[in-house]
């Protein structure tokens, strides 16, 4: 006779997975029966979990469970959605409600190229961006035909992104690379430092890290790498930044004035802390009514955001008192280098693109009241707003939600054509 029902076991399995996600391996192993306890002590469980999730990216959500029964065991499957793949965690319970078996089953998603991609029109080659301690693996997508080609270097958004900027089944940067290469433009993309070297980034290094180390230094090395390719015209290299990469594009352009131009895709012009607060207010309000927990979380976030705005804020404030536990050095750097102040210091051509359905970067506050108001009178700056596109520049209807990113889509063809035409003219 089982001590627990399937519904109770589902809650227990979800709690177990939550403990893994929080790295609370001690509490997790306390639910094992004797046989499992002998096979998986705390350190072995930690090692296996870290191994299967090392390239998963950011955790997104737990999705509905399934259950089954086999002989004297009940099996619960918890589905975990991560940024780069889903994973089924199979938890096997014995009659006493203890865990007798455990399987981690990553579910990798197959990339289906969009129709505008012509794979016969280009080839790809592996490259290394930079050298030494922080060298990064990357890929150059080269058109076939008469070279040299115009080149575009892609710079990621926030978080530990791979070279494809993978999120769920979507690969924004692969769409861009393959789409542009199909139209005769060479593209370089690379793994972000925080993705490739997540284990090497110690608390000491993180406490001193700013966007210079996270993004800018490696972007400059990628530009250098692109110029050194014999198939690329070294005087026709552009930088394309998406999200955080777009926000930082002016700083990269200031450091490398020989760039032929900047492509800014969904770059914020407000402070990052205000942007984060707007995002969570939007997400928590999607259902119409916030839960008590969401109200508490939002109020806590507001308090942390307000601390950042205090002119008397100490540099010794602990990260736990700031949004997302990000250290003060990171925030100070952003406060001292506002994108609209920086962009006015450069004179190169700029193309600014924005999706109107984007809830992370806003068409009103960032695109219209930010970039367009500041740069609207400059002839070398071009703007384009796409009414149906979200933050990934993928098409949809109604309000955009985080769940949209788990639906397979592709960068809209109009975006590819707009970039290719602009690059060709510059």
mmCIF file of C-alpha atoms in Angstrom:
data_model
loop_
_atom_site.group_PDB
_atom_site.id
_atom_site.type_symbol
_atom_site.label_atom_id
_atom_site.label_comp_id
_atom_site.label_asym_id
_atom_site.label_seq_id
_atom_site.Cartn_x
_atom_site.Cartn_y
_atom_site.Cartn_z
ATOM 1 C CA UNK A 1 0.000 0.000 0.000
ATOM 2 C CA UNK A 2 1.357 3.398 -1.002
ATOM 3 C CA UNK A 3 1.601 6.030 1.705
ATOM 4 C CA UNK A 4 1.073 8.859 -0.794
ATOM 5 C CA UNK A 5 -1.304 9.522 -3.698
ATOM 6 C CA UNK A 6 -0.121 10.514 -7.162
ATOM 7 C CA UNK A 7 -1.075 14.139 -6.448
ATOM 8 C CA UNK A 8 0.998 14.158 -3.266
ATOM 9 C CA UNK A 9 3.932 12.547 -5.078
ATOM 10 C CA UNK A 10 3.734 15.160 -7.834
ATOM 11 C CA UNK A 11 4.145 17.889 -5.207
ATOM 12 C CA UNK A 12 7.030 15.991 -3.614
ATOM 13 C CA UNK A 13 8.740 15.536 -6.995
ATOM 14 C CA UNK A 14 8.302 19.227 -7.825
ATOM 15 C CA UNK A 15 9.802 20.143 -4.458
ATOM 16 C CA UNK A 16 12.746 17.804 -5.117
ATOM 17 C CA UNK A 17 13.440 19.446 -8.496
ATOM 18 C CA UNK A 18 13.131 22.893 -6.915
ATOM 19 C CA UNK A 19 15.815 21.869 -4.411
ATOM 20 C CA UNK A 20 18.097 20.862 -7.306
ATOM 21 C CA UNK A 21 17.503 24.217 -8.989
ATOM 22 C CA UNK A 22 18.418 25.988 -5.731
ATOM 23 C CA UNK A 23 21.548 23.805 -5.366
ATOM 24 C CA UNK A 24 20.181 22.448 -2.070
ATOM 25 C CA UNK A 25 21.566 18.965 -2.658
ATOM 26 C CA UNK A 26 21.607 18.115 1.042
ATOM 27 C CA UNK A 27 17.816 18.434 1.356
ATOM 28 C CA UNK A 28 17.359 16.612 -1.951
ATOM 29 C CA UNK A 29 19.357 13.535 -0.875
ATOM 30 C CA UNK A 30 17.443 13.314 2.414
ATOM 31 C CA UNK A 31 14.458 12.040 0.379
ATOM 32 C CA UNK A 32 16.373 9.026 -1.011
ATOM 33 C CA UNK A 33 15.812 5.475 0.173
ATOM 34 C CA UNK A 34 18.804 3.491 1.420
ATOM 35 C CA UNK A 35 19.731 2.085 -1.986
ATOM 36 C CA UNK A 36 19.636 5.513 -3.664
ATOM 37 C CA UNK A 37 21.490 7.024 -0.729
ATOM 38 C CA UNK A 38 24.339 4.583 -1.306
ATOM 39 C CA UNK A 39 24.448 5.366 -5.036
ATOM 40 C CA UNK A 40 24.028 9.140 -4.805
ATOM 41 C CA UNK A 41 25.507 11.031 -1.934
ATOM 42 C CA UNK A 42 25.267 14.817 -1.876
ATOM 43 C CA UNK A 43 28.431 15.448 -3.910
ATOM 44 C CA UNK A 44 27.596 12.834 -6.571
ATOM 45 C CA UNK A 45 24.108 14.269 -7.047
ATOM 46 C CA UNK A 46 25.561 17.770 -7.364
ATOM 47 C CA UNK A 47 28.140 16.605 -9.911
ATOM 48 C CA UNK A 48 25.562 14.871 -12.114
ATOM 49 C CA UNK A 49 23.086 17.768 -11.951
ATOM 50 C CA UNK A 50 25.758 20.299 -12.870
ATOM 51 C CA UNK A 51 26.907 18.069 -15.725
ATOM 52 C CA UNK A 52 23.455 17.736 -17.326
ATOM 53 C CA UNK A 53 22.608 21.433 -16.881
ATOM 54 C CA UNK A 54 25.988 23.002 -17.708
ATOM 55 C CA UNK A 55 24.832 24.239 -21.136
ATOM 56 C CA UNK A 56 21.148 24.632 -20.330
ATOM 57 C CA UNK A 57 21.203 28.393 -19.859
ATOM 58 C CA UNK A 58 18.749 30.252 -17.663
ATOM 59 C CA UNK A 59 15.998 28.243 -15.961
ATOM 60 C CA UNK A 60 12.578 29.373 -17.215
ATOM 61 C CA UNK A 61 9.854 27.297 -15.557
ATOM 62 C CA UNK A 62 8.565 23.911 -14.434
ATOM 63 C CA UNK A 63 5.867 22.654 -16.780
ATOM 64 C CA UNK A 64 3.014 20.160 -16.138
ATOM 65 C CA UNK A 65 3.983 16.701 -14.916
ATOM 66 C CA UNK A 66 3.087 13.222 -16.081
ATOM 67 C CA UNK A 67 2.848 10.089 -13.972
ATOM 68 C CA UNK A 68 2.824 6.316 -14.362
ATOM 69 C CA UNK A 69 3.082 3.151 -12.295
ATOM 70 C CA UNK A 70 5.347 0.147 -12.779
ATOM 71 C CA UNK A 71 5.334 -2.869 -10.468
ATOM 72 C CA UNK A 72 5.821 -1.514 -6.933
ATOM 73 C CA UNK A 73 6.925 1.977 -7.975
ATOM 74 C CA UNK A 74 5.248 5.220 -8.967
ATOM 75 C CA UNK A 75 7.024 7.409 -11.526
ATOM 76 C CA UNK A 76 6.627 11.175 -11.739
ATOM 77 C CA UNK A 77 8.127 13.213 -14.591
ATOM 78 C CA UNK A 78 8.772 16.890 -13.989
ATOM 79 C CA UNK A 79 9.429 18.916 -17.132
ATOM 80 C CA UNK A 80 11.979 21.715 -16.701
ATOM 81 C CA UNK A 81 12.235 24.422 -19.322
ATOM 82 C CA UNK A 82 15.663 26.001 -19.648
ATOM 83 C CA UNK A 83 16.867 28.655 -22.071
ATOM 84 C CA UNK A 84 18.573 26.210 -24.434
ATOM 85 C CA UNK A 85 16.677 22.952 -23.950
ATOM 86 C CA UNK A 86 13.973 21.227 -21.947
ATOM 87 C CA UNK A 87 14.733 18.423 -19.529
ATOM 88 C CA UNK A 88 12.533 15.671 -18.133
ATOM 89 C CA UNK A 89 13.429 14.763 -14.556
ATOM 90 C CA UNK A 90 12.094 11.275 -13.855
ATOM 91 C CA UNK A 91 11.598 10.666 -10.132
ATOM 92 C CA UNK A 92 10.769 7.100 -9.008
ATOM 93 C CA UNK A 93 9.052 6.647 -5.621
ATOM 94 C CA UNK A 94 8.751 3.455 -3.580
ATOM 95 C CA UNK A 95 5.714 2.502 -1.482
ATOM 96 C CA UNK A 96 7.012 4.503 1.468
ATOM 97 C CA UNK A 97 7.182 7.685 -0.600
ATOM 98 C CA UNK A 98 10.976 7.721 -0.753
ATOM 99 C CA UNK A 99 12.928 8.251 -3.961
ATOM 100 C CA UNK A 100 14.232 4.951 -5.354
ATOM 101 C CA UNK A 101 15.307 6.070 -8.824
ATOM 102 C CA UNK A 102 16.262 9.183 -10.729
ATOM 103 C CA UNK A 103 16.862 9.991 -14.402
ATOM 104 C CA UNK A 104 17.773 13.265 -16.108
ATOM 105 C CA UNK A 105 16.638 13.305 -19.743
ATOM 106 C CA UNK A 106 17.527 16.449 -21.752
ATOM 107 C CA UNK A 107 15.172 17.083 -24.668
ATOM 108 C CA UNK A 108 17.160 18.861 -27.376
ATOM 109 C CA UNK A 109 15.201 20.808 -29.948
ATOM 110 C CA UNK A 110 15.862 20.510 -33.661
ATOM 111 C CA UNK A 111 16.501 23.779 -35.460
ATOM 112 C CA UNK A 112 14.398 24.175 -38.580
ATOM 113 C CA UNK A 113 15.774 26.989 -40.787
ATOM 114 C CA UNK A 114 13.328 29.650 -41.980
ATOM 115 C CA UNK A 115 12.261 29.638 -45.617
ATOM 116 C CA UNK A 116 14.397 32.673 -46.457
ATOM 117 C CA UNK A 117 17.593 30.744 -45.712
ATOM 118 C CA UNK A 118 19.466 29.257 -48.705
ATOM 119 C CA UNK A 119 21.990 26.846 -47.197
ATOM 120 C CA UNK A 120 23.658 26.361 -50.572
ATOM 121 C CA UNK A 121 24.582 30.069 -50.626
ATOM 122 C CA UNK A 122 27.078 30.020 -47.747
ATOM 123 C CA UNK A 123 29.529 27.983 -45.691
ATOM 124 C CA UNK A 124 30.575 28.155 -42.043
ATOM 125 C CA UNK A 125 33.932 27.944 -40.319
ATOM 126 C CA UNK A 126 34.935 27.811 -36.664
ATOM 127 C CA UNK A 127 37.033 30.652 -35.281
ATOM 128 C CA UNK A 128 38.399 31.734 -31.912
ATOM 129 C CA UNK A 129 37.648 35.228 -30.666
ATOM 130 C CA UNK A 130 40.506 36.552 -28.529
ATOM 131 C CA UNK A 131 43.166 34.401 -26.920
ATOM 132 C CA UNK A 132 44.349 33.211 -23.538
ATOM 133 C CA UNK A 133 42.157 32.942 -20.461
ATOM 134 C CA UNK A 134 38.939 34.253 -22.008
ATOM 135 C CA UNK A 135 39.250 33.005 -25.616
ATOM 136 C CA UNK A 136 35.811 32.325 -27.075
ATOM 137 C CA UNK A 137 34.640 29.821 -29.702
ATOM 138 C CA UNK A 138 32.755 31.354 -32.577
ATOM 139 C CA UNK A 139 31.460 30.813 -36.097
ATOM 140 C CA UNK A 140 31.874 32.879 -39.251
ATOM 141 C CA UNK A 141 29.158 32.386 -41.858
ATOM 142 C CA UNK A 142 30.637 33.226 -45.270
ATOM 143 C CA UNK A 143 28.638 33.662 -48.481
ATOM 144 C CA UNK A 144 29.786 31.784 -51.556
ATOM 145 C CA UNK A 145 30.779 33.862 -54.549
ATOM 146 C CA UNK A 146 33.012 36.802 -55.216
ATOM 147 C CA UNK A 147 34.597 38.293 -52.117
ATOM 148 C CA UNK A 148 35.394 40.443 -50.200
ATOM 149 C CA UNK A 149 32.021 40.654 -48.470
ATOM 150 C CA UNK A 150 30.524 43.175 -46.086
ATOM 151 C CA UNK A 151 30.715 41.772 -42.541
ATOM 152 C CA UNK A 152 28.425 41.954 -39.504
ATOM 153 C CA UNK A 153 29.431 41.036 -35.932
ATOM 154 C CA UNK A 154 26.586 39.961 -33.623
ATOM 155 C CA UNK A 155 26.567 40.986 -29.935
ATOM 156 C CA UNK A 156 24.201 39.228 -27.518
ATOM 157 C CA UNK A 157 21.643 40.334 -24.993
ATOM 158 C CA UNK A 158 21.953 39.942 -21.217
ATOM 159 C CA UNK A 159 22.608 36.613 -19.547
ATOM 160 C CA UNK A 160 24.909 33.703 -20.470
ATOM 161 C CA UNK A 161 24.056 33.412 -24.186
ATOM 162 C CA UNK A 162 25.532 30.947 -26.660
ATOM 163 C CA UNK A 163 26.547 32.074 -30.157
ATOM 164 C CA UNK A 164 23.037 31.414 -31.524
ATOM 165 C CA UNK A 165 21.367 33.421 -28.729
ATOM 166 C CA UNK A 166 19.274 30.318 -28.092
ATOM 167 C CA UNK A 167 16.102 30.558 -26.051
ATOM 168 C CA UNK A 168 13.790 27.548 -26.101
ATOM 169 C CA UNK A 169 13.431 26.344 -29.713
ATOM 170 C CA UNK A 170 14.466 29.756 -31.066
ATOM 171 C CA UNK A 171 17.901 30.815 -32.301
ATOM 172 C CA UNK A 172 17.780 34.514 -33.101
ATOM 173 C CA UNK A 173 21.452 34.844 -34.056
ATOM 174 C CA UNK A 174 21.496 31.765 -36.267
ATOM 175 C CA UNK A 175 18.474 33.162 -38.108
ATOM 176 C CA UNK A 176 20.327 36.449 -38.591
ATOM 177 C CA UNK A 177 23.604 34.805 -39.635
ATOM 178 C CA UNK A 178 22.060 32.386 -42.101
ATOM 179 C CA UNK A 179 19.537 34.912 -43.413
ATOM 180 C CA UNK A 180 22.133 37.622 -44.042
ATOM 181 C CA UNK A 181 24.660 35.166 -45.499
ATOM 182 C CA UNK A 182 21.971 33.991 -47.926
ATOM 183 C CA UNK A 183 21.944 37.603 -49.165
ATOM 184 C CA UNK A 184 25.723 37.894 -49.510
ATOM 185 C CA UNK A 185 26.769 39.287 -46.098
ATOM 186 C CA UNK A 186 29.371 37.601 -43.858
ATOM 187 C CA UNK A 187 28.384 37.223 -40.185
ATOM 188 C CA UNK A 188 30.412 36.418 -37.063
ATOM 189 C CA UNK A 189 28.750 35.125 -33.904
ATOM 190 C CA UNK A 190 30.419 33.723 -30.780
ATOM 191 C CA UNK A 191 29.675 32.291 -27.342
ATOM 192 C CA UNK A 192 29.426 34.921 -24.633
ATOM 193 C CA UNK A 193 32.063 34.950 -21.900
ATOM 194 C CA UNK A 194 29.488 34.323 -19.163
ATOM 195 C CA UNK A 195 28.281 31.261 -21.105
ATOM 196 C CA UNK A 196 31.641 29.710 -21.948
ATOM 197 C CA UNK A 197 33.303 30.428 -18.602
ATOM 198 C CA UNK A 198 30.396 30.320 -16.139
ATOM 199 C CA UNK A 199 32.321 27.961 -13.804
ATOM 200 C CA UNK A 200 35.453 30.125 -13.855
ATOM 201 C CA UNK A 201 33.657 33.315 -12.863
ATOM 202 C CA UNK A 202 34.306 33.326 -9.129
ATOM 203 C CA UNK A 203 32.361 35.552 -6.702
ATOM 204 C CA UNK A 204 35.450 37.781 -6.541
ATOM 205 C CA UNK A 205 35.503 38.251 -10.329
ATOM 206 C CA UNK A 206 31.742 38.790 -10.483
ATOM 207 C CA UNK A 207 31.894 41.449 -7.766
ATOM 208 C CA UNK A 208 34.155 43.552 -10.003
ATOM 209 C CA UNK A 209 32.570 42.724 -13.363
ATOM 210 C CA UNK A 210 30.916 45.383 -15.485
ATOM 211 C CA UNK A 211 29.575 45.286 -19.038
ATOM 212 C CA UNK A 212 33.120 46.040 -20.178
ATOM 213 C CA UNK A 213 34.235 42.542 -19.183
ATOM 214 C CA UNK A 214 30.862 40.913 -19.872
ATOM 215 C CA UNK A 215 30.290 42.311 -23.366
ATOM 216 C CA UNK A 216 32.414 45.186 -24.705
ATOM 217 C CA UNK A 217 35.943 43.712 -24.564
ATOM 218 C CA UNK A 218 34.922 40.549 -26.409
ATOM 219 C CA UNK A 219 32.864 42.460 -28.989
ATOM 220 C CA UNK A 220 35.939 44.517 -29.886
ATOM 221 C CA UNK A 221 37.991 41.329 -30.273
ATOM 222 C CA UNK A 222 35.265 39.837 -32.480
ATOM 223 C CA UNK A 223 35.377 42.899 -34.728
ATOM 224 C CA UNK A 224 39.149 42.494 -34.993
ATOM 225 C CA UNK A 225 38.678 38.809 -35.848
ATOM 226 C CA UNK A 226 36.191 39.673 -38.583
ATOM 227 C CA UNK A 227 38.523 42.233 -40.165
ATOM 228 C CA UNK A 228 41.316 39.646 -40.321
ATOM 229 C CA UNK A 229 39.258 37.255 -42.445
ATOM 230 C CA UNK A 230 40.487 37.323 -46.059
ATOM 231 C CA UNK A 231 36.933 36.984 -47.401
ATOM 232 C CA UNK A 232 35.705 40.106 -45.612
ATOM 233 C CA UNK A 233 36.262 43.733 -46.603
ATOM 234 C CA UNK A 234 38.026 45.091 -43.510
ATOM 235 C CA UNK A 235 36.641 48.562 -44.230
ATOM 236 C CA UNK A 236 33.043 47.315 -44.387
ATOM 237 C CA UNK A 237 32.481 45.729 -40.958
ATOM 238 C CA UNK A 238 29.321 46.555 -39.008
ATOM 239 C CA UNK A 239 28.232 45.750 -35.471
ATOM 240 C CA UNK A 240 24.750 44.416 -34.692
ATOM 241 C CA UNK A 241 23.682 44.442 -31.045
ATOM 242 C CA UNK A 242 20.511 42.875 -29.697
ATOM 243 C CA UNK A 243 18.935 43.867 -26.359
ATOM 244 C CA UNK A 244 21.848 44.550 -23.952
ATOM 245 C CA UNK A 245 24.196 44.304 -26.942
ATOM 246 C CA UNK A 246 22.121 47.011 -28.647
ATOM 247 C CA UNK A 247 22.197 49.227 -25.582
ATOM 248 C CA UNK A 248 25.991 48.914 -25.486
ATOM 249 C CA UNK A 249 26.492 49.298 -29.260
ATOM 250 C CA UNK A 250 27.267 53.051 -28.955
ATOM 251 C CA UNK A 251 29.976 52.303 -26.362
ATOM 252 C CA UNK A 252 31.500 49.719 -28.685
ATOM 253 C CA UNK A 253 31.296 52.197 -31.570
ATOM 254 C CA UNK A 254 33.016 54.833 -29.437
ATOM 255 C CA UNK A 255 35.863 52.388 -28.765
ATOM 256 C CA UNK A 256 36.133 51.406 -32.444
ATOM 257 C CA UNK A 257 35.333 54.442 -34.635
ATOM 258 C CA UNK A 258 36.427 52.534 -37.751
ATOM 259 C CA UNK A 259 33.239 50.487 -37.746
ATOM 260 C CA UNK A 260 31.116 51.116 -40.837
ATOM 261 C CA UNK A 261 27.949 51.391 -38.778
ATOM 262 C CA UNK A 262 25.827 50.166 -35.879
ATOM 263 C CA UNK A 263 22.620 48.126 -36.005
ATOM 264 C CA UNK A 264 20.633 48.527 -32.792
ATOM 265 C CA UNK A 265 17.920 45.893 -32.314
ATOM 266 C CA UNK A 266 15.739 46.472 -29.227
ATOM 267 C CA UNK A 267 18.166 48.584 -27.220
ATOM 268 C CA UNK A 268 16.970 50.239 -24.014
ATOM 269 C CA UNK A 269 17.567 53.933 -23.408
ATOM 270 C CA UNK A 270 16.183 54.025 -19.858
ATOM 271 C CA UNK A 271 18.082 52.717 -16.850
ATOM 272 C CA UNK A 272 18.356 48.934 -16.590
ATOM 273 C CA UNK A 273 16.776 48.949 -13.126
ATOM 274 C CA UNK A 274 13.696 50.852 -14.355
ATOM 275 C CA UNK A 275 13.453 48.496 -17.312
ATOM 276 C CA UNK A 276 13.554 45.420 -15.051
ATOM 277 C CA UNK A 277 10.856 46.867 -12.794
ATOM 278 C CA UNK A 278 8.623 47.595 -15.808
ATOM 279 C CA UNK A 279 9.154 44.055 -17.108
ATOM 280 C CA UNK A 280 8.130 42.368 -13.861
ATOM 281 C CA UNK A 281 5.167 44.700 -13.395
ATOM 282 C CA UNK A 282 4.010 43.739 -16.894
ATOM 283 C CA UNK A 283 4.544 39.991 -16.428
ATOM 284 C CA UNK A 284 2.850 39.847 -13.021
ATOM 285 C CA UNK A 285 -0.081 41.822 -14.387
ATOM 286 C CA UNK A 286 -0.758 39.563 -17.379
ATOM 287 C CA UNK A 287 -3.266 37.405 -15.493
ATOM 288 C CA UNK A 288 -5.257 40.468 -14.411
ATOM 289 C CA UNK A 289 -4.684 39.896 -10.695
ATOM 290 C CA UNK A 290 -1.355 39.607 -8.897
ATOM 291 C CA UNK A 291 -0.900 36.910 -6.272
ATOM 292 C CA UNK A 292 0.135 37.916 -2.750
ATOM 293 C CA UNK A 293 3.595 36.474 -3.412
ATOM 294 C CA UNK A 294 3.955 38.503 -6.627
ATOM 295 C CA UNK A 295 2.962 41.668 -4.780
ATOM 296 C CA UNK A 296 5.631 41.022 -2.154
ATOM 297 C CA UNK A 297 8.268 40.236 -4.792
ATOM 298 C CA UNK A 298 7.402 43.381 -6.756
ATOM 299 C CA UNK A 299 7.565 45.561 -3.653
ATOM 300 C CA UNK A 300 10.953 44.069 -2.749
ATOM 301 C CA UNK A 301 12.211 44.797 -6.270
ATOM 302 C CA UNK A 302 10.916 48.390 -6.068
ATOM 303 C CA UNK A 303 12.831 48.920 -2.836
ATOM 304 C CA UNK A 304 16.043 47.610 -4.408
ATOM 305 C CA UNK A 305 15.569 49.801 -7.474
ATOM 306 C CA UNK A 306 15.019 52.846 -5.238
ATOM 307 C CA UNK A 307 18.267 52.101 -3.406
ATOM 308 C CA UNK A 308 20.140 52.382 -6.706
ATOM 309 C CA UNK A 309 18.730 55.871 -7.191
ATOM 310 C CA UNK A 310 19.934 57.086 -3.803
ATOM 311 C CA UNK A 311 22.779 59.587 -4.395
ATOM 312 C CA UNK A 312 24.182 58.620 -0.981
ATOM 313 C CA UNK A 313 24.335 54.904 -1.853
ATOM 314 C CA UNK A 314 27.494 53.297 -0.508
ATOM 315 C CA UNK A 315 29.856 51.326 -2.739
ATOM 316 C CA UNK A 316 29.948 48.744 0.053
ATOM 317 C CA UNK A 317 26.285 47.794 -0.257
ATOM 318 C CA UNK A 318 25.996 43.973 -0.461
ATOM 319 C CA UNK A 319 24.726 42.524 -3.770
ATOM 320 C CA UNK A 320 21.766 40.858 -2.021
ATOM 321 C CA UNK A 321 20.310 44.328 -1.415
ATOM 322 C CA UNK A 322 20.383 45.185 -5.139
ATOM 323 C CA UNK A 323 18.247 43.898 -8.055
ATOM 324 C CA UNK A 324 19.004 40.264 -8.937
ATOM 325 C CA UNK A 325 21.986 40.262 -6.575
ATOM 326 C CA UNK A 326 24.096 42.104 -9.161
ATOM 327 C CA UNK A 327 27.041 43.916 -7.479
ATOM 328 C CA UNK A 328 27.212 47.697 -7.233
ATOM 329 C CA UNK A 329 30.179 47.990 -9.663
ATOM 330 C CA UNK A 330 27.976 46.755 -12.516
ATOM 331 C CA UNK A 331 25.230 49.273 -11.760
ATOM 332 C CA UNK A 332 27.662 52.174 -11.293
ATOM 333 C CA UNK A 333 29.174 51.535 -14.714
ATOM 334 C CA UNK A 334 25.763 51.653 -16.395
ATOM 335 C CA UNK A 335 24.782 54.817 -14.517
ATOM 336 C CA UNK A 336 27.954 56.558 -15.681
ATOM 337 C CA UNK A 337 27.559 55.549 -19.359
ATOM 338 C CA UNK A 338 24.005 56.274 -20.475
ATOM 339 C CA UNK A 339 23.386 55.086 -24.083
ATOM 340 C CA UNK A 340 21.850 58.367 -25.297
ATOM 341 C CA UNK A 341 24.790 60.351 -23.940
ATOM 342 C CA UNK A 342 27.292 57.999 -25.587
ATOM 343 C CA UNK A 343 25.551 57.738 -28.960
ATOM 344 C CA UNK A 344 25.767 61.519 -29.439
ATOM 345 C CA UNK A 345 29.565 61.244 -29.360
ATOM 346 C CA UNK A 346 29.785 59.053 -32.481
ATOM 347 C CA UNK A 347 29.161 59.974 -36.108
ATOM 348 C CA UNK A 348 28.879 56.621 -37.917
ATOM 349 C CA UNK A 349 25.659 55.448 -39.664
ATOM 350 C CA UNK A 350 23.127 53.794 -37.343
ATOM 351 C CA UNK A 351 20.096 51.600 -38.052
ATOM 352 C CA UNK A 352 17.663 51.313 -35.127
ATOM 353 C CA UNK A 353 15.048 48.538 -35.212
ATOM 354 C CA UNK A 354 12.238 47.841 -32.739
ATOM 355 C CA UNK A 355 9.341 45.400 -32.396
ATOM 356 C CA UNK A 356 6.113 47.077 -31.269
ATOM 357 C CA UNK A 357 5.005 43.962 -29.310
ATOM 358 C CA UNK A 358 8.254 43.899 -27.312
ATOM 359 C CA UNK A 359 7.480 44.082 -23.573
ATOM 360 C CA UNK A 360 11.150 44.023 -22.516
ATOM 361 C CA UNK A 361 12.234 47.058 -24.531
ATOM 362 C CA UNK A 362 9.388 49.467 -25.166
ATOM 363 C CA UNK A 363 8.422 51.011 -28.495
ATOM 364 C CA UNK A 364 7.192 54.150 -26.707
ATOM 365 C CA UNK A 365 9.709 54.777 -23.898
ATOM 366 C CA UNK A 366 12.862 53.421 -25.584
ATOM 367 C CA UNK A 367 12.357 53.648 -29.350
ATOM 368 C CA UNK A 368 10.163 56.755 -29.752
ATOM 369 C CA UNK A 369 10.992 58.814 -26.635
ATOM 370 C CA UNK A 370 14.576 57.558 -26.469
ATOM 371 C CA UNK A 371 16.458 56.836 -29.701
ATOM 372 C CA UNK A 372 14.120 58.667 -32.073
ATOM 373 C CA UNK A 373 13.806 61.814 -29.966
ATOM 374 C CA UNK A 374 17.569 62.024 -29.463
ATOM 375 C CA UNK A 375 18.675 61.129 -33.012
ATOM 376 C CA UNK A 376 15.655 61.807 -35.210
ATOM 377 C CA UNK A 377 17.157 64.801 -37.005
ATOM 378 C CA UNK A 378 20.382 63.087 -38.053
ATOM 379 C CA UNK A 379 20.417 61.952 -41.700
ATOM 380 C CA UNK A 380 22.793 59.023 -41.095
ATOM 381 C CA UNK A 381 20.427 57.460 -38.539
ATOM 382 C CA UNK A 382 17.563 55.315 -39.814
ATOM 383 C CA UNK A 383 14.623 53.941 -37.796
ATOM 384 C CA UNK A 384 12.121 51.160 -38.385
ATOM 385 C CA UNK A 385 9.300 49.913 -36.169
ATOM 386 C CA UNK A 386 7.778 46.475 -36.820
ATOM 387 C CA UNK A 387 4.165 46.361 -35.525
ATOM 388 C CA UNK A 388 3.796 42.580 -35.065
ATOM 389 C CA UNK A 389 7.251 41.655 -33.754
ATOM 390 C CA UNK A 390 8.337 40.817 -30.198
ATOM 391 C CA UNK A 391 11.709 41.128 -28.449
ATOM 392 C CA UNK A 392 13.165 38.311 -30.575
ATOM 393 C CA UNK A 393 11.878 40.074 -33.718
ATOM 394 C CA UNK A 394 9.473 37.204 -34.304
ATOM 395 C CA UNK A 395 5.894 37.727 -35.401
ATOM 396 C CA UNK A 396 2.798 37.188 -33.284
ATOM 397 C CA UNK A 397 -0.603 38.514 -32.300
ATOM 398 C CA UNK A 398 -2.011 40.074 -29.114
ATOM 399 C CA UNK A 399 0.149 40.786 -26.070
ATOM 400 C CA UNK A 400 3.631 39.297 -25.979
ATOM 401 C CA UNK A 401 4.366 36.998 -23.005
ATOM 402 C CA UNK A 402 7.403 35.049 -21.726
ATOM 403 C CA UNK A 403 5.702 31.890 -22.975
ATOM 404 C CA UNK A 404 6.025 33.175 -26.557
ATOM 405 C CA UNK A 405 9.741 32.414 -26.383
ATOM 406 C CA UNK A 406 8.966 28.701 -25.995
ATOM 407 C CA UNK A 407 7.072 28.640 -29.305
ATOM 408 C CA UNK A 408 9.201 27.942 -32.359
ATOM 409 C CA UNK A 409 9.588 30.964 -34.587
ATOM 410 C CA UNK A 410 12.101 32.872 -36.690
ATOM 411 C CA UNK A 411 13.378 36.400 -37.102
ATOM 412 C CA UNK A 412 10.958 38.047 -39.513
ATOM 413 C CA UNK A 413 12.144 38.142 -43.134
ATOM 414 C CA UNK A 414 11.437 41.876 -43.334
ATOM 415 C CA UNK A 415 14.059 42.394 -40.596
ATOM 416 C CA UNK A 416 16.644 40.378 -42.566
ATOM 417 C CA UNK A 417 15.928 42.313 -45.755
ATOM 418 C CA UNK A 418 15.986 45.681 -43.957
ATOM 419 C CA UNK A 419 19.410 44.979 -42.450
ATOM 420 C CA UNK A 420 20.850 43.588 -45.690
ATOM 421 C CA UNK A 421 19.638 46.577 -47.729
ATOM 422 C CA UNK A 422 21.015 49.074 -45.193
ATOM 423 C CA UNK A 423 24.387 47.321 -44.943
ATOM 424 C CA UNK A 424 24.620 47.253 -48.737
ATOM 425 C CA UNK A 425 24.025 51.012 -48.963
ATOM 426 C CA UNK A 426 26.645 51.821 -46.326
#
